Amino acid sequence: MGTVDHLRWAREAYERRDWMAAYDALSDLDPSALRGEDFARLAIAAQLVGRRNDAVQAMQRSYRIHLDAGDHPAAAMSAFWLAMSLSQAGEPTVGAGWRAKGERVLAGGDDVVERGYLLCHEVFSCIHGGEHARARELAVDVEAYGKRFDNADLTAMSLNCRGRLQLYAGDVAAGLHLLDEAMATVTSGELSPIFAGNIYCSVVEACQEICDIGRLSDWTRVLTSWCDTQPDLLLFTGQCAVHRGQIMLLRGEWAAAIEEFDRAVGRYLLVGTPTPAGSALAERAVVLQLQGDLDGAHESFARANSYGYESQPAQALLWLDQGRVDAAVTTIRRLLEEPRDPVHRAQLLAGAVEILLAGSATDEAAAVASELASVAARFGFTALKARASYATARVSLARGDPGAAVSCLKESAHRWAELGAVYEVARCRVGLGQAYVGLGDHDSAAEELAMAESAFRGLGARPAERAAAQVLRPVSPGGLTAREIEVLQHVASGLSNAEIARSLVLSEKTVARHLSNIFAKLDVSTRTAAAAYAFRHHLT
């Protein structure tokens, strides 16, 4: 194939969105055969298949060729893409430099659409800097460029940014209206691939933030389909995997969720965006914690933090299971004191209630539960309402008012059932079991707890299953926890720490910690004495 035919074939591959074929074909050509727009095509194809360094180098060539030819708008467009790529890869300072280059080559020139593209970077900068009012003003200007030049990229990006900002201002209905309008433009196929992918991911992320599970599920399916139609696409597939995993986690498909989160981590790292990889690792940690693998969850959170991801309040909830109640309470109080927009504050509240109750801060927990109920009523989404009802019930149980807890727990269970959230429904059943015990209705309690245990067993939620089984049991001798009784039973059977660890799927370090707690509670100093205590109190 001659150079002219090869170049024509490469351009056709790009137009049909066969990104790897376009990348390979353009890379194979002698650079002298490529025009500035060909280097831009090579850069975008490289970006989409995860070759970020090649993308940067190719777009720099595109910039230089256009600049030398005196085509300042095209050079500014290359600068825009460089600024976007570098900023998203964690190099905002270098990205800002390219944005400045683009603005400088357009200085004093005509009113061109490329000015609207460069203005997008100023919108993003204001959003990240917390200047939301200014960001909204600039986003309106971006939309004006889109309409003036009939440019779908700019119109959709403006709608997306303004929609997210409306959500953060607490006007959820208006925000979703704008996001839905942006998605109508995206799904029509009018947008360039990187703009389409960014808006897809932004809207799905927004749905997750506000607990709009219906939209989250629908748009995640559409995003997955969009990714699947483009061979070898790597960019955007990491976030797509995260959202699929979140839906699987909610629906109790935990093994599949872990696979999606692991897939997301790998893809984020391949495209050079480690911070989002932290979000997938934090989600992975939550699944491991639910399964009882506290050491694995701790390690996953540590990796998430190393990538610069904020893992709270999920990590503080892990600390509760590890017995670090004071640390969890201190952290959640700090987080609640920090200024946050309504959406990001709402994400703290359900976890905060659990943590504050564990720290015996019942009045604080009640205030937070009341705030969560108010937010849920304002936002109106099923999952948030379910969380609010459950939190209110937990406070009622802590205050010794099981009658008040029952209706809230039933409402929460009903809402979670609508969403197919098996684990959350089972948690509500445990709460109902506790409430019925408090009301003296042991038969109803046993029925609810049996259903909860069965659900937890099917999910592999070992800690929750054990906790449910303990509700109807008398208080254990010595104040031992359910897990400590299990360890003590194994000690009484003559097993070593290593054998106990294998049996209970724990680390030897965790077993040793449990054994130390058992010795302290029973006031014994040897395994033999502890075993004797177990036999005397019929724990074996």
XYZ file of C-alpha atoms in Angstrom:
540
model
C 0.000 0.000 0.000
C 1.422 3.367 -1.009
C 1.727 6.299 1.345
C -1.355 8.067 -0.027
C -3.513 4.953 0.264
C -2.083 4.156 3.700
C -2.908 7.648 4.929
C -6.415 7.489 3.476
C -6.990 4.113 5.181
C -5.725 5.518 8.509
C -8.087 8.474 8.292
C -11.000 6.156 7.486
C -10.148 3.985 10.510
C -10.249 7.112 12.646
C -13.634 8.178 11.273
C -15.162 4.744 11.962
C -13.722 4.912 15.512
C -11.414 1.933 15.116
C -8.944 3.618 17.415
C -6.156 1.050 17.587
C -6.157 0.580 13.818
C -5.989 4.356 13.359
C -3.226 4.660 15.966
C -1.144 1.866 14.390
C -1.615 3.118 10.839
C -0.777 6.747 11.628
C 2.200 5.707 13.776
C 3.601 3.575 10.934
C 3.617 6.427 8.433
C 6.640 8.637 7.875
C 5.974 11.789 9.969
C 6.703 13.930 6.920
C 3.568 12.496 5.291
C 1.295 13.732 8.093
C -0.392 17.097 8.245
C -1.213 18.904 11.483
C -4.713 17.435 11.610
C -3.259 13.942 11.124
C -1.057 14.380 14.174
C -4.179 15.539 16.062
C -5.976 12.364 14.941
C -2.988 10.271 16.046
C -2.982 12.038 19.433
C -6.687 11.464 20.062
C -6.516 7.820 18.969
C -3.480 7.316 21.232
C -5.327 8.925 24.142
C -8.332 6.678 23.673
C -6.283 3.455 23.611
C -4.253 4.438 26.660
C -1.004 5.647 25.036
C -0.866 8.985 26.850
C 2.793 9.812 26.228
C 2.352 9.206 22.506
C -0.789 11.328 22.608
C 1.062 14.260 24.160
C 3.941 14.042 21.698
C 1.650 13.812 18.675
C -0.500 16.748 19.797
C 2.633 18.828 20.382
C 3.626 18.105 16.773
C 0.137 19.137 15.672
C 0.447 22.399 17.606
C 3.825 23.244 16.110
C 2.807 22.458 12.513
C -0.340 24.589 12.763
C 1.524 27.427 14.463
C 4.290 27.440 11.846
C 1.647 27.483 9.125
C -0.030 30.497 10.733
C -3.232 28.571 11.449
C -3.724 29.985 14.928
C -7.196 28.558 15.623
C -5.982 25.026 14.815
C -2.887 25.567 16.991
C -5.120 26.778 19.825
C -7.250 23.648 19.462
C -4.146 21.471 19.796
C -3.210 23.447 22.907
C -6.694 22.829 24.293
C -6.374 19.049 23.880
C -2.930 19.094 25.492
C -4.268 21.086 28.441
C -7.152 18.617 28.891
C -4.977 15.499 28.616
C -2.291 16.713 31.000
C -4.739 18.098 33.562
C -6.731 14.861 33.686
C -3.491 12.895 34.110
C -2.577 14.803 37.265
C -0.378 17.504 35.722
C -2.588 20.588 36.119
C 0.290 23.075 36.124
C 1.622 21.840 32.783
C -1.939 21.735 31.470
C -2.473 25.350 32.526
C 0.640 26.289 30.592
C -0.797 24.840 27.392
C -4.088 26.589 28.007
C -2.133 29.864 28.262
C -0.354 29.070 24.977
C -3.691 28.551 23.279
C -5.067 31.823 24.592
C -1.952 33.691 23.526
C -2.017 32.493 19.904
C -5.644 33.676 19.663
C -5.003 37.048 21.330
C -6.306 39.920 19.251
C -7.702 37.630 16.561
C -11.173 36.867 15.300
C -14.029 35.447 17.352
C -13.565 31.718 16.705
C -15.037 28.571 18.245
C -11.652 27.585 19.690
C -12.029 30.398 22.247
C -15.046 28.528 23.602
C -13.025 25.338 23.973
C -10.283 27.127 25.902
C -12.929 28.742 28.092
C -13.929 25.239 29.230
C -10.623 24.991 31.097
C -11.439 28.143 33.040
C -14.803 26.613 33.975
C -13.080 23.460 35.263
C -10.531 25.547 37.165
C -13.274 27.494 38.941
C -15.164 24.309 39.812
C -12.073 22.690 41.316
C -11.292 25.899 43.182
C -14.775 26.080 44.706
C -15.738 29.232 42.731
C -19.081 27.812 41.693
C -20.855 31.096 40.955
C -18.074 32.168 38.592
C -18.016 28.698 37.024
C -21.748 28.972 36.246
C -21.252 32.343 34.549
C -18.437 31.005 32.413
C -20.396 27.863 31.525
C -23.156 30.092 30.151
C -20.511 31.803 27.996
C -19.350 28.382 26.765
C -22.922 27.569 25.742
C -23.086 30.858 23.844
C -20.054 29.787 21.814
C -21.708 26.440 21.188
C -24.881 28.045 19.875
C -23.088 30.741 17.877
C -20.902 28.212 16.071
C -23.423 25.327 16.104
C -20.944 23.265 18.133
C -22.430 20.309 20.036
C -19.291 19.697 22.135
C -19.482 23.097 23.796
C -23.248 23.098 24.210
C -23.241 19.673 25.902
C -20.251 20.489 28.108
C -21.930 23.686 29.299
C -25.116 21.792 30.149
C -23.107 19.153 31.997
C -21.121 21.659 34.061
C -24.163 23.742 34.920
C -26.102 20.606 35.837
C -23.403 19.430 38.244
C -23.188 22.899 39.776
C -26.963 23.024 40.292
C -26.758 19.703 42.136
C -24.007 21.030 44.386
C -26.102 24.107 45.094
C -28.857 21.785 46.339
C -31.252 22.296 43.404
C -31.407 18.657 42.376
C -34.409 18.863 40.033
C -32.899 21.693 37.979
C -29.507 19.994 37.931
C -30.905 16.714 36.647
C -32.904 18.533 33.980
C -29.684 20.034 32.604
C -27.811 16.729 32.823
C -30.592 14.895 30.989
C -30.447 17.547 28.259
C -26.683 17.095 27.986
C -27.112 13.332 27.688
C -29.690 13.762 24.915
C -26.990 15.530 22.914
C -24.404 12.870 23.731
C -26.597 9.926 22.769
C -27.478 11.563 19.453
C -23.886 10.909 18.349
C -23.102 14.568 17.647
C -20.095 14.876 19.987
C -16.409 14.186 19.456
C -15.352 10.980 21.286
C -13.447 12.530 24.186
C -16.197 15.045 24.921
C -18.807 12.292 24.703
C -16.857 10.031 27.067
C -16.210 12.803 29.579
C -19.868 13.802 29.713
C -21.066 10.199 29.939
C -18.756 9.606 32.913
C -19.603 12.930 34.552
C -23.347 12.339 34.437
C -23.084 8.764 35.726
C -20.826 9.955 38.553
C -23.350 12.656 39.443
C -26.136 10.061 39.649
C -24.013 7.988 42.026
C -23.244 11.010 44.202
C -26.912 11.861 44.739
C -28.017 8.195 45.119
C -30.206 8.270 41.997
C -29.902 4.521 41.497
C -32.354 4.421 38.599
C -30.425 6.906 36.493
C -27.120 5.386 37.638
C -28.180 1.975 36.332
C -29.666 3.290 33.085
C -26.765 5.547 32.129
C -24.184 2.955 33.138
C -25.785 0.531 30.674
C -25.691 3.186 27.951
C -22.060 4.070 28.753
C -21.092 0.390 28.656
C -22.758 -0.006 25.265
C -21.010 3.119 23.944
C -17.624 1.792 25.083
C -18.327 -1.629 23.584
C -18.967 -0.163 20.121
C -15.400 1.193 19.921
C -12.714 -1.475 19.471
C -9.730 -1.233 21.828
C -11.126 1.806 23.689
C -9.400 2.084 27.075
C -10.072 5.659 28.189
C -13.384 5.910 30.117
C -13.670 2.128 30.574
C -12.191 2.329 34.079
C -14.960 4.590 35.334
C -17.523 2.493 33.512
C -16.250 -0.572 35.413
C -16.440 1.297 38.745
C -20.096 2.133 38.218
C -20.948 -1.400 37.125
C -19.240 -2.605 40.308
C -21.227 -0.171 42.456
C -24.488 -1.514 41.037
C -23.333 -5.112 41.591
C -22.324 -4.279 45.169
C -25.779 -2.854 45.866
C -27.455 -5.948 44.421
C -25.311 -8.429 46.353
C -23.208 -9.628 43.386
C -20.026 -9.200 45.385
C -17.621 -11.483 43.513
C -18.531 -9.798 40.230
C -18.189 -6.376 41.880
C -14.647 -7.191 43.017
C -13.778 -8.196 39.446
C -15.111 -4.886 38.123
C -13.204 -2.843 40.704
C -9.980 -4.716 39.932
C -10.592 -4.153 36.221
C -11.121 -0.450 36.871
C -7.866 -0.125 38.809
C -5.899 -1.718 35.987
C -7.462 0.480 33.324
C -7.056 3.707 35.270
C -3.373 2.956 35.779
C -2.886 2.053 32.117
C -4.216 5.446 30.998
C -2.105 7.260 33.593
C -4.838 8.460 35.981
C -3.980 6.994 39.414
C -6.307 9.098 41.582
C -9.496 7.576 40.120
C -7.902 4.160 40.653
C -8.122 5.007 44.350
C -11.903 5.268 44.092
C -12.092 1.713 42.750
C -9.779 0.460 45.503
C -11.958 2.092 48.170
C -15.069 0.432 46.737
C -13.181 -2.883 46.697
C -12.291 -2.387 50.374
C -15.963 -2.027 51.273
C -16.768 -5.414 49.729
C -13.873 -7.092 51.548
C -15.035 -5.586 54.839
C -18.554 -6.908 54.330
C -17.067 -10.348 53.692
C -15.083 -10.159 56.938
C -11.638 -9.724 55.383
C -10.647 -6.747 57.519
C -6.940 -7.040 56.735
C -7.671 -7.087 53.007
C -9.966 -4.086 53.371
C -7.284 -2.209 55.322
C -4.733 -2.899 52.603
C -7.113 -1.785 49.853
C -7.910 1.472 51.660
C -4.178 2.078 52.174
C -3.583 1.703 48.428
C -6.482 4.047 47.685
C -5.022 6.655 50.013
C -1.582 6.283 48.403
C -3.153 7.366 45.082
C -4.476 10.529 46.704
C -8.072 9.369 47.091
C -10.101 10.401 50.156
C -11.492 7.104 51.516
C -13.586 8.564 54.314
C -16.076 7.915 55.798
C -15.832 4.321 54.514
C -12.455 3.811 56.164
C -13.760 5.060 59.512
C -16.498 2.415 59.334
C -13.756 -0.200 58.918
C -12.100 1.167 62.054
C -15.290 0.370 63.973
C -14.994 -3.288 62.987
C -11.348 -3.195 64.026
C -12.314 -1.862 67.467
C -10.885 1.636 66.804
C -14.031 3.446 67.889
C -12.340 6.607 69.211
C -10.401 7.089 65.969
C -13.570 6.672 63.913
C -15.534 9.150 66.039
C -12.741 11.748 65.948
C -12.493 11.491 62.169
C -16.223 11.705 61.485
C -16.560 14.744 63.729
C -13.765 16.432 61.770
C -15.431 15.575 58.462
C -18.780 16.924 59.642
C -17.123 20.209 60.610
C -15.554 20.711 57.181
C -17.454 22.962 54.736
C -19.095 20.865 51.994
C -21.777 21.359 49.389
C -25.120 19.591 50.078
C -24.325 16.603 47.838
C -20.942 15.797 49.333
C -22.174 16.414 52.874
C -25.070 14.015 52.309
C -22.540 11.297 51.496
C -21.197 11.516 55.076
C -24.408 11.351 57.044
C -25.447 7.678 57.084
C -21.959 6.548 58.070
C -21.732 9.308 60.657
C -24.849 8.012 62.437
C -23.331 4.510 62.706
C -20.027 5.837 63.995
C -21.499 8.277 66.522
C -23.820 5.596 67.928
C -20.846 3.254 68.318
C -19.164 6.020 70.294
C -22.249 6.430 72.533
C -22.803 9.944 71.130
C -26.532 9.337 70.762
C -27.656 12.964 70.739
C -25.131 13.841 68.019
C -26.247 10.818 66.017
C -29.869 11.909 66.351
C -29.073 15.366 64.976
C -27.228 13.857 62.011
C -30.068 11.389 61.346
C -32.531 14.291 61.351
C -30.350 16.157 58.842
C -30.177 13.064 56.644
C -33.976 12.752 56.702
C -34.279 16.386 55.620
C -31.806 15.921 52.762
C -33.531 12.718 51.637
C -36.895 14.467 51.530
C -35.413 17.334 49.499
C -33.498 15.135 47.035
C -36.283 12.555 46.811
C -34.315 9.443 45.837
C -35.262 6.000 47.090
C -31.822 4.947 48.326
C -31.323 8.161 50.288
C -34.772 7.855 51.864
C -33.987 4.245 52.795
C -30.751 5.304 54.462
C -32.520 8.071 56.350
C -35.235 5.745 57.687
C -32.650 3.200 58.784
C -30.563 5.857 60.531
C -33.618 7.188 62.380
C -34.481 3.656 63.501
C -30.945 3.035 64.756
C -31.175 6.157 66.911
C -34.556 5.032 68.294
C -33.093 1.629 69.236
C -30.135 3.306 70.920
C -32.545 5.449 72.946
C -34.503 2.397 74.084
C -37.571 3.134 71.970
C -38.056 -0.039 69.864
C -41.656 0.845 69.032
C -40.576 3.985 67.172
C -37.897 2.007 65.301
C -40.265 -0.588 63.808
C -42.080 1.600 61.283
C -38.839 3.223 60.110
C -37.171 -0.162 59.643
C -40.127 -1.505 57.666
C -40.110 1.581 55.445
C -36.351 1.276 54.899
C -36.591 -2.441 54.082
C -39.366 -1.770 51.572
C -37.346 0.906 49.792
C -34.187 -1.224 49.695
C -36.206 -4.150 48.346
C -37.403 -1.934 45.480
C -33.745 -1.464 44.547
C -32.836 -5.135 44.940
C -30.407 -4.333 47.781
C -30.282 -7.723 49.516
C -27.711 -6.822 52.180
C -29.490 -3.630 53.193
C -32.841 -5.416 53.478
C -31.203 -8.019 55.741
C -29.741 -5.254 57.925
C -33.240 -3.869 58.365
C -34.442 -7.337 59.389
C -31.761 -7.478 62.075
C -32.968 -4.115 63.344
C -36.538 -5.399 63.390
C -35.370 -8.464 65.324
C -33.757 -6.202 67.903
C -36.869 -4.033 68.111
C -39.175 -7.024 68.537
C -36.964 -8.393 71.317
C -37.295 -5.031 73.044
C -41.058 -5.267 72.664
C -41.148 -8.831 74.010
C -42.206 -10.400 70.695
C -39.539 -13.110 70.507
C -41.308 -15.220 67.875
C -41.434 -12.348 65.374
C -37.834 -11.477 66.247
C -36.717 -15.038 65.544
C -38.462 -14.986 62.159
C -36.838 -11.725 61.063
C -33.414 -12.791 62.298
C -33.607 -16.174 60.594
C -34.343 -14.465 57.259
C -31.481 -12.033 57.856
C -29.034 -14.830 58.673
C -30.043 -16.698 55.533
C -29.545 -13.613 53.370
C -26.153 -12.844 54.910
C -25.074 -16.469 54.479
C -25.995 -16.372 50.800
C -23.998 -13.182 50.327
C -20.959 -14.416 52.208
C -21.371 -11.604 54.756
C -19.882 -13.578 57.639
C -19.643 -10.765 60.242
C -23.244 -9.714 59.686
C -24.423 -13.334 59.844
C -22.676 -13.855 63.196
C -24.069 -10.604 64.588
C -27.608 -11.580 63.585
C -27.194 -14.964 65.275
C -26.187 -13.247 68.514
C -29.321 -11.127 68.908
C -31.445 -13.832 70.544
C -28.601 -15.405 72.499
C -28.134 -14.511 76.147
C -25.282 -12.162 76.994
C -22.094 -14.198 76.767
C -20.037 -14.922 79.877
C -17.199 -12.514 80.439
C -18.608 -9.989 77.972
C -16.997 -11.821 75.045
C -17.982 -10.827 71.532
C -19.278 -13.386 69.031
C -15.915 -13.472 67.289
C -14.052 -13.878 70.579
C -16.284 -16.830 71.472
C -15.424 -18.440 68.121
C -11.710 -17.992 68.777
C -12.092 -19.333 72.314
C -13.941 -22.394 71.027
C -11.068 -23.149 68.680
C -8.554 -22.660 71.487
C -10.529 -25.121 73.625
C -10.325 -27.591 70.723
C -6.530 -27.409 70.916
C -5.913 -25.461 67.682
C -2.890 -23.199 67.235
C -3.182 -19.540 66.201
C -2.252 -20.470 62.636
C -4.933 -23.168 62.498
C -7.539 -20.809 63.939
C -6.586 -18.173 61.367
C -7.094 -20.616 58.505
C -10.415 -21.839 59.889
C -11.891 -18.369 60.442
C -10.234 -16.731 57.406
C -8.305 -14.262 59.559
C -4.679 -13.247 59.814
C -2.608 -14.682 62.657
C -2.119 -11.122 63.884
C -5.899 -10.692 64.218
C -6.227 -14.019 66.028
C -3.485 -12.973 68.462
C -5.314 -9.706 69.120
C -8.571 -11.530 69.828
C -6.747 -13.920 72.159
C -5.210 -11.007 74.052
C -8.689 -9.479 74.510
C -10.066 -12.836 75.679
C -7.319 -13.229 78.294
C -7.977 -9.707 79.574
C -11.769 -10.142 79.790
C -11.556 -13.549 81.480
C -8.631 -12.517 83.696
C -6.567 -15.557 82.647
C -3.013 -15.772 81.357
C -2.793 -19.116 79.540
C -4.593 -20.963 76.778
C -5.272 -23.819 79.188
C -7.050 -21.509 81.622
C -9.050 -19.961 78.814
C -10.074 -23.420 77.557
C -11.140 -24.389 81.062
C -13.314 -21.280 81.250
C -14.959 -22.256 77.951
C -15.790 -25.740 79.240
C -17.180 -24.411 82.545
C -19.491 -21.977 80.785
C -20.625 -24.435 78.101
C -19.122 -22.431 75.230
C -17.703 -25.454 73.421
